[in-house]
Amino acid sequence: MGGRKRQTKKKTPGVRAAATETADAPAWVPAPDEILDSRMTAFMQLVRESGARGVIDYPSLYEWSIEHPERFWPAVWRFCSVVADDEERRQSRSRGAAPKQRKPFADVVVGLDRMAPPDPELGPRWFTGARLNFAENLLRHARDAQMGARPAIVAWNERGRQRSLTFAELRDEVARVARAMREHGIVAGDRIAGFMPNVPEAIIAMLAAASLGAIWSSCSPDFGVKGVLDRFGQIEPRILFCADGYRYAGKEIDSLERVRDIVAELPSLERVVVVPYLSTDPDARLIRRAVGWRDFAPAEPFPLIDYERLPFDHPLYILYSSGTTGLPKCMVHGAGGTLLQHLKEMALHTDLGPDDRLFYFTTCGWMMWNWMVSALALGTTLVIYDGAPLSPEPAILWDMAEAEQITVFGTSAKYLALSEKAGVEPARTHDLPALKAILSTGSPLAAHSYDYVYRAVKPAVRLSSVSGGTDIVSCFALGNPIAPVWRGELQTRGLGMKVEIWDDAGHPVRGQAGELVCTMPFPSMPVAFWRDPDGAKYRAAYFDHFPNVWRHGDWAELTEHDGLIIHGRSDATLNPGGVRIGTAEIYRQVEQLEDVVESLAIEQTLSDAESRVVLFVRLREGLTLDDALEDRIRQRIREHTSPHHVPKKIVQVTDLPRTISGKISELAVREVVHGRPVRNADALANPASLALFRDLPELRS
């Protein structure tokens, strides 16, 4: 990675402010030497040396990054030492001629003013002269003898540490699988699918596919058959990687029966590769064209990988929308945009490097898996975990963090809230000297969860709530290692991301809630939707509301500290009496009550002129909703929000529907309550829970 040499002296850790629970003081501030030694500071120095004299702090760096994208993104490229080729120079070498001299990055971006064109071929295109390979960038450290001997992946599950792979070992595994794919006839553009737990083989198979220019797409093994077919059936993969099963909450769950049913409905499949996980020798004889992992890619030495360097926007991943409102949308993400965006977010906003160990609690069906894997390009060690986050013991992930000396711990807002309810207090029970940052995403992080982290996890840690999505395989709002953390706020808008909050009329606002939009192209926009030749589905997803402006679907607020507050999804906002309310504003208050585990709010329409807020609550085991608890819930909401937020009806349920990635689905509940069909209940992790909301007598009056 570029930039000045990193300091190796012991740092003074950032500190928790004295008044964490007040609005006039930050929850955490970085120490001076943390700021000085950060990669963000090194990057600013690089930018100043390149001529941007006015860049003296983060606000000025951010403004420069959105005013000069043609200079900013090449600066990230150089700072993170992207491995790539230039098309003109490549052709000159192939002819045996001396390469012509040309200005580096002459074609940084074409069509910067055309964010949503009628023709997708005329839209913004980045680094049109560059050719690169994603896997080559992630595996480049294996070439160095010292780095090659360092751990690249450390794998855990509910039973503890399972295995470790060095960068050199990872490269050799990828080389063997890539050779097997090539011998099978896999070429650039072919689709390779994974129905896998979060194990090293999933990363190996993805990198092998990427090395050839094939497109990787994955689902986690808790998907049902129809959910998998709704996704993979659209993209027609040639090879499917799967495991014989997985473990969750102490149970062993077989996958092969579902794999057999999936394979029977995917005529495009030519090979199924079965990874042993529950068993050392799984029986795959009932699955058409199945072969074992080691039979597919024998464990003989094969140290070389012939990387296919392809155009910047050559497809790398196909990711999927949740699919709760219809067939999942297939979002195609390019190799260059994904790599460059992830390097920016990891090196600058997360301050990751070769001395770090990154963990993110995720499955292969959530975009955070794709995000996490990119840290290999920085020489960072990945610590991966497969299993339940609070099983077999509530502190299992903190046991792992202590044992592996994790420096950046990534999780979800829901995990932190449930950990607080479960009484998990790592600050008292674990030794976490290496931990410098905690990342949270998946849903808005409530202010009380900031208090919990600084009280019960670690006082001197940067807590960065981040927000983006599958749509951009990255983030709009991120952490900032050189800025304070303010309670209840995401630290900053991402560099190079021209993010604004707009009111309904399309005017930028600050200090009030509105639509989160991005008004300028960025490299990690999808290069296309699958089977969308004229771009109609793509434009409808993001650009119908505000012409030529990306509307992300988050209801958010820009704060006086230039941070963000996410109030929930804009399509799930409540509008009783004409006042628009984000659901997260209600959840933040209700879930601070000890008796409430989690909650879900919808607006129930009673007539053309009348509607009401309905709140569903899941309580701690053994508790029953009574008048006293209802009164406490309403009082809490009224005192800390407004009378408009107070639900007219509160109903106890035993479960809430959630997507595979763990997000509660307000839209599915809203449809059931109103007697409308949920168009794709198979996209939910627990579709049976919808029955809990059907024909409720409490909602008839």
mmCIF file with all atom_site columns, N, CA and C in Angstrom, residues 473-500:
data_model
loop_
_atom_site.group_PDB
_atom_site.id
_atom_site.type_symbol
_atom_site.label_atom_id
_atom_site.label_alt_id
_atom_site.label_comp_id
_atom_site.label_asym_id
_atom_site.label_entity_id
_atom_site.label_seq_id
_atom_site.pdbx_PDB_ins_code
_atom_site.Cartn_x
_atom_site.Cartn_y
_atom_site.Cartn_z
_atom_site.occupancy
_atom_site.B_iso_or_equiv
_atom_site.pdbx_formal_charge
_atom_site.auth_seq_id
_atom_site.auth_comp_id
_atom_site.auth_asym_id
_atom_site.auth_atom_id
_atom_site.pdbx_PDB_model_num
ATOM 1  N N  . VAL A 1 473 ? -22.650 -2.558 -3.015 1.00 0.00 ? 473 VAL A N  1
ATOM 2  C CA . VAL A 1 473 ? -21.677 -3.473 -2.397 1.00 0.00 ? 473 VAL A CA 1
ATOM 3  C C  . VAL A 1 473 ? -20.646 -2.700 -1.560 1.00 0.00 ? 473 VAL A C  1
ATOM 4  N N  . SER A 1 474 ? -21.101 -1.648 -0.925 1.00 0.00 ? 474 SER A N  1
ATOM 5  C CA . SER A 1 474 ? -20.216 -0.775 -0.156 1.00 0.00 ? 474 SER A CA 1
ATOM 6  C C  . SER A 1 474 ? -21.078 0.173  0.666  1.00 0.00 ? 474 SER A C  1
ATOM 7  N N  . CYS A 1 475 ? -20.527 1.325  1.031  1.00 0.00 ? 475 CYS A N  1
ATOM 8  C CA . CYS A 1 475 ? -21.193 2.200  2.000  1.00 0.00 ? 475 CYS A CA 1
ATOM 9  C C  . CYS A 1 475 ? -21.305 3.635  1.505  1.00 0.00 ? 475 CYS A C  1
ATOM 10 N N  . PHE A 1 476 ? -22.369 4.294  1.910  1.00 0.00 ? 476 PHE A N  1
ATOM 11 C CA . PHE A 1 476 ? -22.498 5.741  1.747  1.00 0.00 ? 476 PHE A CA 1
ATOM 12 C C  . PHE A 1 476 ? -21.987 6.473  2.986  1.00 0.00 ? 476 PHE A C  1
ATOM 13 N N  . ALA A 1 477 ? -22.172 5.859  4.161  1.00 0.00 ? 477 ALA A N  1
ATOM 14 C CA . ALA A 1 477 ? -21.736 6.466  5.417  1.00 0.00 ? 477 ALA A CA 1
ATOM 15 C C  . ALA A 1 477 ? -20.785 5.508  6.116  1.00 0.00 ? 477 ALA A C  1
ATOM 16 N N  . LEU A 1 478 ? -19.712 6.051  6.689  1.00 0.00 ? 478 LEU A N  1
ATOM 17 C CA . LEU A 1 478 ? -18.613 5.223  7.176  1.00 0.00 ? 478 LEU A CA 1
ATOM 18 C C  . LEU A 1 478 ? -18.009 5.784  8.454  1.00 0.00 ? 478 LEU A C  1
ATOM 19 N N  . GLY A 1 479 ? -16.987 5.065  8.930  1.00 0.00 ? 479 GLY A N  1
ATOM 20 C CA . GLY A 1 479 ? -16.207 5.535  10.054 1.00 0.00 ? 479 GLY A CA 1
ATOM 21 C C  . GLY A 1 479 ? -15.134 6.508  9.609  1.00 0.00 ? 479 GLY A C  1
ATOM 22 N N  . ASN A 1 480 ? -14.497 7.122  10.598 1.00 0.00 ? 480 ASN A N  1
ATOM 23 C CA . ASN A 1 480 ? -13.423 8.068  10.320 1.00 0.00 ? 480 ASN A CA 1
ATOM 24 C C  . ASN A 1 480 ? -12.420 8.003  11.467 1.00 0.00 ? 480 ASN A C  1
ATOM 25 N N  . PRO A 1 481 ? -11.231 7.429  11.231 1.00 0.00 ? 481 PRO A N  1
ATOM 26 C CA . PRO A 1 481 ? -10.284 7.232  12.338 1.00 0.00 ? 481 PRO A CA 1
ATOM 27 C C  . PRO A 1 481 ? -9.690  8.513  12.898 1.00 0.00 ? 481 PRO A C  1
ATOM 28 N N  . ILE A 1 482 ? -9.908  9.660  12.232 1.00 0.00 ? 482 ILE A N  1
ATOM 29 C CA . ILE A 1 482 ? -9.317  10.903 12.731 1.00 0.00 ? 482 ILE A CA 1
ATOM 30 C C  . ILE A 1 482 ? -10.375 11.865 13.264 1.00 0.00 ? 482 ILE A C  1
ATOM 31 N N  . ALA A 1 483 ? -11.598 11.379 13.469 1.00 0.00 ? 483 ALA A N  1
ATOM 32 C CA . ALA A 1 483 ? -12.685 12.250 13.930 1.00 0.00 ? 483 ALA A CA 1
ATOM 33 C C  . ALA A 1 483 ? -13.375 11.646 15.145 1.00 0.00 ? 483 ALA A C  1
ATOM 34 N N  . PRO A 1 484 ? -14.057 12.463 15.923 1.00 0.00 ? 484 PRO A N  1
ATOM 35 C CA . PRO A 1 484 ? -14.780 11.938 17.086 1.00 0.00 ? 484 PRO A CA 1
ATOM 36 C C  . PRO A 1 484 ? -15.950 11.051 16.686 1.00 0.00 ? 484 PRO A C  1
ATOM 37 N N  . VAL A 1 485 ? -16.386 10.240 17.638 1.00 0.00 ? 485 VAL A N  1
ATOM 38 C CA . VAL A 1 485 ? -17.629 9.482  17.522 1.00 0.00 ? 485 VAL A CA 1
ATOM 39 C C  . VAL A 1 485 ? -18.677 10.188 18.366 1.00 0.00 ? 485 VAL A C  1
ATOM 40 N N  . TRP A 1 486 ? -19.794 10.509 17.731 1.00 0.00 ? 486 TRP A N  1
ATOM 41 C CA . TRP A 1 486 ? -20.902 11.143 18.454 1.00 0.00 ? 486 TRP A CA 1
ATOM 42 C C  . TRP A 1 486 ? -22.005 10.119 18.664 1.00 0.00 ? 486 TRP A C  1
ATOM 43 N N  . ARG A 1 487 ? -22.520 10.096 19.859 1.00 0.00 ? 487 ARG A N  1
ATOM 44 C CA . ARG A 1 487 ? -23.542 9.131  20.251 1.00 0.00 ? 487 ARG A CA 1
ATOM 45 C C  . ARG A 1 487 ? -24.733 9.167  19.286 1.00 0.00 ? 487 ARG A C  1
ATOM 46 N N  . GLY A 1 488 ? -25.078 8.004  18.728 1.00 0.00 ? 488 GLY A N  1
ATOM 47 C CA . GLY A 1 488 ? -26.239 7.887  17.857 1.00 0.00 ? 488 GLY A CA 1
ATOM 48 C C  . GLY A 1 488 ? -26.016 8.296  16.422 1.00 0.00 ? 488 GLY A C  1
ATOM 49 N N  . GLU A 1 489 ? -24.762 8.655  16.044 1.00 0.00 ? 489 GLU A N  1
ATOM 50 C CA . GLU A 1 489 ? -24.503 9.139  14.694 1.00 0.00 ? 489 GLU A CA 1
ATOM 51 C C  . GLU A 1 489 ? -23.490 8.257  13.961 1.00 0.00 ? 489 GLU A C  1
ATOM 52 N N  . LEU A 1 490 ? -23.698 8.104  12.656 1.00 0.00 ? 490 LEU A N  1
ATOM 53 C CA . LEU A 1 490 ? -22.672 7.553  11.787 1.00 0.00 ? 490 LEU A CA 1
ATOM 54 C C  . LEU A 1 490 ? -21.667 8.665  11.547 1.00 0.00 ? 490 LEU A C  1
ATOM 55 N N  . GLN A 1 491 ? -20.370 8.350  11.583 1.00 0.00 ? 491 GLN A N  1
ATOM 56 C CA . GLN A 1 491 ? -19.366 9.406  11.667 1.00 0.00 ? 491 GLN A CA 1
ATOM 57 C C  . GLN A 1 491 ? -19.336 10.344 10.469 1.00 0.00 ? 491 GLN A C  1
ATOM 58 N N  . THR A 1 492 ? -19.397 9.793  9.243  1.00 0.00 ? 492 THR A N  1
ATOM 59 C CA . THR A 1 492 ? -19.167 10.667 8.106  1.00 0.00 ? 492 THR A CA 1
ATOM 60 C C  . THR A 1 492 ? -19.709 10.067 6.824  1.00 0.00 ? 492 THR A C  1
ATOM 61 N N  . ARG A 1 493 ? -19.887 10.905 5.832  1.00 0.00 ? 493 ARG A N  1
ATOM 62 C CA . ARG A 1 493 ? -20.158 10.441 4.481  1.00 0.00 ? 493 ARG A CA 1
ATOM 63 C C  . ARG A 1 493 ? -18.847 9.968  3.855  1.00 0.00 ? 493 ARG A C  1
ATOM 64 N N  . GLY A 1 494 ? -18.926 8.923  3.037  1.00 0.00 ? 494 GLY A N  1
ATOM 65 C CA . GLY A 1 494 ? -17.721 8.356  2.449  1.00 0.00 ? 494 GLY A CA 1
ATOM 66 C C  . GLY A 1 494 ? -17.064 9.291  1.451  1.00 0.00 ? 494 GLY A C  1
ATOM 67 N N  . LEU A 1 495 ? -15.754 9.260  1.416  1.00 0.00 ? 495 LEU A N  1
ATOM 68 C CA . LEU A 1 495 ? -15.004 10.055 0.449  1.00 0.00 ? 495 LEU A CA 1
ATOM 69 C C  . LEU A 1 495 ? -15.444 9.693  -0.974 1.00 0.00 ? 495 LEU A C  1
ATOM 70 N N  . GLY A 1 496 ? -15.576 10.697 -1.811 1.00 0.00 ? 496 GLY A N  1
ATOM 71 C CA . GLY A 1 496 ? -15.963 10.475 -3.193 1.00 0.00 ? 496 GLY A CA 1
ATOM 72 C C  . GLY A 1 496 ? -17.435 10.202 -3.401 1.00 0.00 ? 496 GLY A C  1
ATOM 73 N N  . MET A 1 497 ? -18.228 10.211 -2.326 1.00 0.00 ? 497 MET A N  1
ATOM 74 C CA . MET A 1 497 ? -19.659 9.917  -2.399 1.00 0.00 ? 497 MET A CA 1
ATOM 75 C C  . MET A 1 497 ? -20.432 11.208 -2.115 1.00 0.00 ? 497 MET A C  1
ATOM 76 N N  . LYS A 1 498 ? -21.023 11.789 -3.143 1.00 0.00 ? 498 LYS A N  1
ATOM 77 C CA . LYS A 1 498 ? -21.714 13.063 -2.981 1.00 0.00 ? 498 LYS A CA 1
ATOM 78 C C  . LYS A 1 498 ? -23.115 12.795 -2.428 1.00 0.00 ? 498 LYS A C  1
ATOM 79 N N  . VAL A 1 499 ? -23.158 12.527 -1.136 1.00 0.00 ? 499 VAL A N  1
ATOM 80 C CA . VAL A 1 499 ? -24.389 12.144 -0.450 1.00 0.00 ? 499 VAL A CA 1
ATOM 81 C C  . VAL A 1 499 ? -25.059 13.384 0.132  1.00 0.00 ? 499 VAL A C  1
ATOM 82 N N  . GLU A 1 500 ? -26.357 13.504 -0.097 1.00 0.00 ? 500 GLU A N  1
ATOM 83 C CA . GLU A 1 500 ? -27.147 14.596 0.465  1.00 0.00 ? 500 GLU A CA 1
ATOM 84 C C  . GLU A 1 500 ? -28.451 14.041 1.010  1.00 0.00 ? 500 GLU A C  1
#
